[in-house]
């Protein structure tokens, strides 16, 4: 999964390079389409268990759950969301500090709830 995210980032960078101002091109504002990162919750884990982001890069975390209602919470990243089965929840995020952040499920979902976390690495 890490490799897929990394390849996605490489592809996005190449696309950006190719989309640079060409000869005779008129200046057109490039639409800022944030990278979408899918996160699936299921008692008692998030998949993937780790995501890697870049400081200052806007992304959308698309949260889905395969069983019950879960939460996603991190004070330093400013994330506080709940999401229910049957509907994806999109969270816009632009990390402003580098570091490794542990993001937890803050909605009690059963006996393994306390270990339900995802590691967000901001480089
Ligand atoms: Cu939980």
Short mmCIF file of C-alpha atoms and ligand atoms in Angstrom, two decimals:
data_model
loop_
_atom_site.label_atom_id
_atom_site.label_comp_id
_atom_site.label_asym_id
_atom_site.label_seq_id
_atom_site.Cartn_x
_atom_site.Cartn_y
_atom_site.Cartn_z
CA UNK A 1 0.00 0.00 0.00
CA UNK A 2 2.86 2.34 0.82
CA UNK A 3 4.30 1.58 -2.59
CA UNK A 4 1.01 2.39 -4.29
CA UNK A 5 0.79 5.72 -2.48
CA UNK A 6 4.40 6.46 -3.36
CA UNK A 7 3.83 5.61 -7.03
CA UNK A 8 0.75 7.78 -6.99
CA UNK A 9 2.83 10.67 -5.68
CA UNK A 10 5.46 10.09 -8.35
CA UNK A 11 2.82 10.00 -11.06
CA UNK A 12 1.28 13.19 -9.71
CA UNK A 13 4.69 14.90 -9.69
CA UNK A 14 5.38 13.85 -13.28
CA UNK A 15 1.95 15.08 -14.32
CA UNK A 16 2.71 18.41 -12.67
CA UNK A 17 6.05 18.66 -14.50
CA UNK A 18 4.43 17.88 -17.82
CA UNK A 19 1.66 20.35 -17.14
CA UNK A 20 4.18 23.15 -16.65
CA UNK A 21 4.00 26.20 -18.90
CA UNK A 22 4.65 25.05 -22.43
CA UNK A 23 5.81 27.22 -25.32
CA UNK A 24 3.09 29.59 -26.39
CA UNK A 25 0.75 28.34 -23.70
CA UNK A 26 -1.53 30.82 -22.11
CA UNK A 27 -1.42 30.99 -18.36
CA UNK A 28 -4.21 28.86 -17.06
CA UNK A 29 -4.66 28.24 -13.39
CA UNK A 30 -4.19 24.55 -12.78
CA UNK A 31 -7.11 23.16 -10.83
CA UNK A 32 -5.95 22.08 -7.39
CA UNK A 33 -7.24 18.57 -7.19
CA UNK A 34 -6.20 17.12 -3.87
CA UNK A 35 -4.94 13.58 -3.75
CA UNK A 36 -7.61 11.27 -2.36
CA UNK A 37 -6.47 8.69 0.17
CA UNK A 38 -8.92 5.95 1.02
CA UNK A 39 -8.99 4.70 4.60
CA UNK A 40 -11.15 1.76 5.55
CA UNK A 41 -12.07 1.01 9.14
CA UNK A 42 -13.06 -2.37 10.46
CA UNK A 43 -13.02 -3.61 14.04
CA UNK A 44 -10.26 -3.18 15.14
CA UNK A 45 -7.97 -1.65 12.57
CA UNK A 46 -7.63 0.95 9.90
CA UNK A 47 -6.42 -0.01 6.45
CA UNK A 48 -3.83 1.05 5.55
CA UNK A 49 -2.24 1.18 9.00
CA UNK A 50 0.09 3.96 7.87
CA UNK A 51 -0.19 6.80 5.40
CA UNK A 52 2.51 9.20 4.26
CA UNK A 53 1.75 12.82 3.49
CA UNK A 54 3.77 15.84 2.51
CA UNK A 55 3.77 19.01 4.53
CA UNK A 56 1.66 21.61 2.74
CA UNK A 57 0.09 19.14 0.29
CA UNK A 58 -3.70 19.24 0.38
CA UNK A 59 -5.23 15.77 0.52
CA UNK A 60 -8.65 14.31 1.07
CA UNK A 61 -9.01 11.40 3.44
CA UNK A 62 -11.95 9.31 2.28
CA UNK A 63 -13.19 7.34 5.28
CA UNK A 64 -15.34 4.26 4.98
CA UNK A 65 -16.26 1.57 7.47
CA UNK A 66 -17.05 -2.04 6.79
CA UNK A 67 -18.91 -2.74 10.00
CA UNK A 68 -19.91 -0.22 12.63
CA UNK A 69 -19.57 3.52 13.18
CA UNK A 70 -15.96 4.56 13.86
CA UNK A 71 -14.15 7.79 14.61
CA UNK A 72 -10.91 9.37 13.49
CA UNK A 73 -9.23 11.80 15.84
CA UNK A 74 -5.93 13.66 16.06
CA UNK A 75 -5.60 16.96 17.88
CA UNK A 76 -2.29 18.02 16.24
CA UNK A 77 -3.61 17.26 12.75
CA UNK A 78 -6.99 18.84 13.47
CA UNK A 79 -8.92 15.69 12.60
CA UNK A 80 -12.15 14.90 14.42
CA UNK A 81 -14.61 12.89 12.38
CA UNK A 82 -17.15 10.16 12.74
CA UNK A 83 -18.25 7.96 9.90
CA UNK A 84 -20.98 5.40 9.52
CA UNK A 85 -21.50 2.32 7.39
CA UNK A 86 -22.81 2.90 3.91
CA UNK A 87 -21.50 6.42 3.44
CA UNK A 88 -18.00 7.67 2.71
CA UNK A 89 -16.87 10.67 4.71
CA UNK A 90 -14.34 13.03 3.12
CA UNK A 91 -11.94 14.97 5.33
CA UNK A 92 -9.84 17.71 3.76
CA UNK A 93 -6.39 17.94 5.31
CA UNK A 94 -3.30 20.02 4.62
CA UNK A 95 -0.64 19.05 7.15
CA UNK A 96 1.37 22.05 8.35
CA UNK A 97 3.99 20.25 10.44
CA UNK A 98 6.22 17.30 9.78
CA UNK A 99 6.28 14.36 12.12
CA UNK A 100 4.63 11.06 12.87
CA UNK A 101 1.15 11.29 14.30
CA UNK A 102 -0.93 8.55 15.82
CA UNK A 103 -4.54 9.01 14.80
CA UNK A 104 -7.04 7.02 16.82
CA UNK A 105 -10.58 5.79 16.61
CA UNK A 106 -12.36 7.85 19.25
CA UNK A 107 -15.72 6.19 18.91
CA UNK A 108 -15.98 3.11 21.13
CA UNK A 109 -16.49 0.17 18.81
CA UNK A 110 -15.76 -2.90 20.94
CA UNK A 111 -13.12 -4.75 22.96
CA UNK A 112 -10.17 -3.98 20.65
CA UNK A 113 -11.07 -0.33 20.27
CA UNK A 114 -8.09 0.91 22.30
CA UNK A 115 -5.65 -0.48 19.74
CA UNK A 116 -7.39 0.99 16.74
CA UNK A 117 -5.05 3.54 15.26
CA UNK A 118 -3.39 4.70 12.09
CA UNK A 119 0.03 6.23 11.77
CA UNK A 120 0.24 9.42 9.70
CA UNK A 121 3.76 10.32 8.63
CA UNK A 122 4.16 13.89 7.37
CA UNK A 123 7.43 14.48 5.51
CU1 LIG B 1 -13.23 2.37 17.92
#
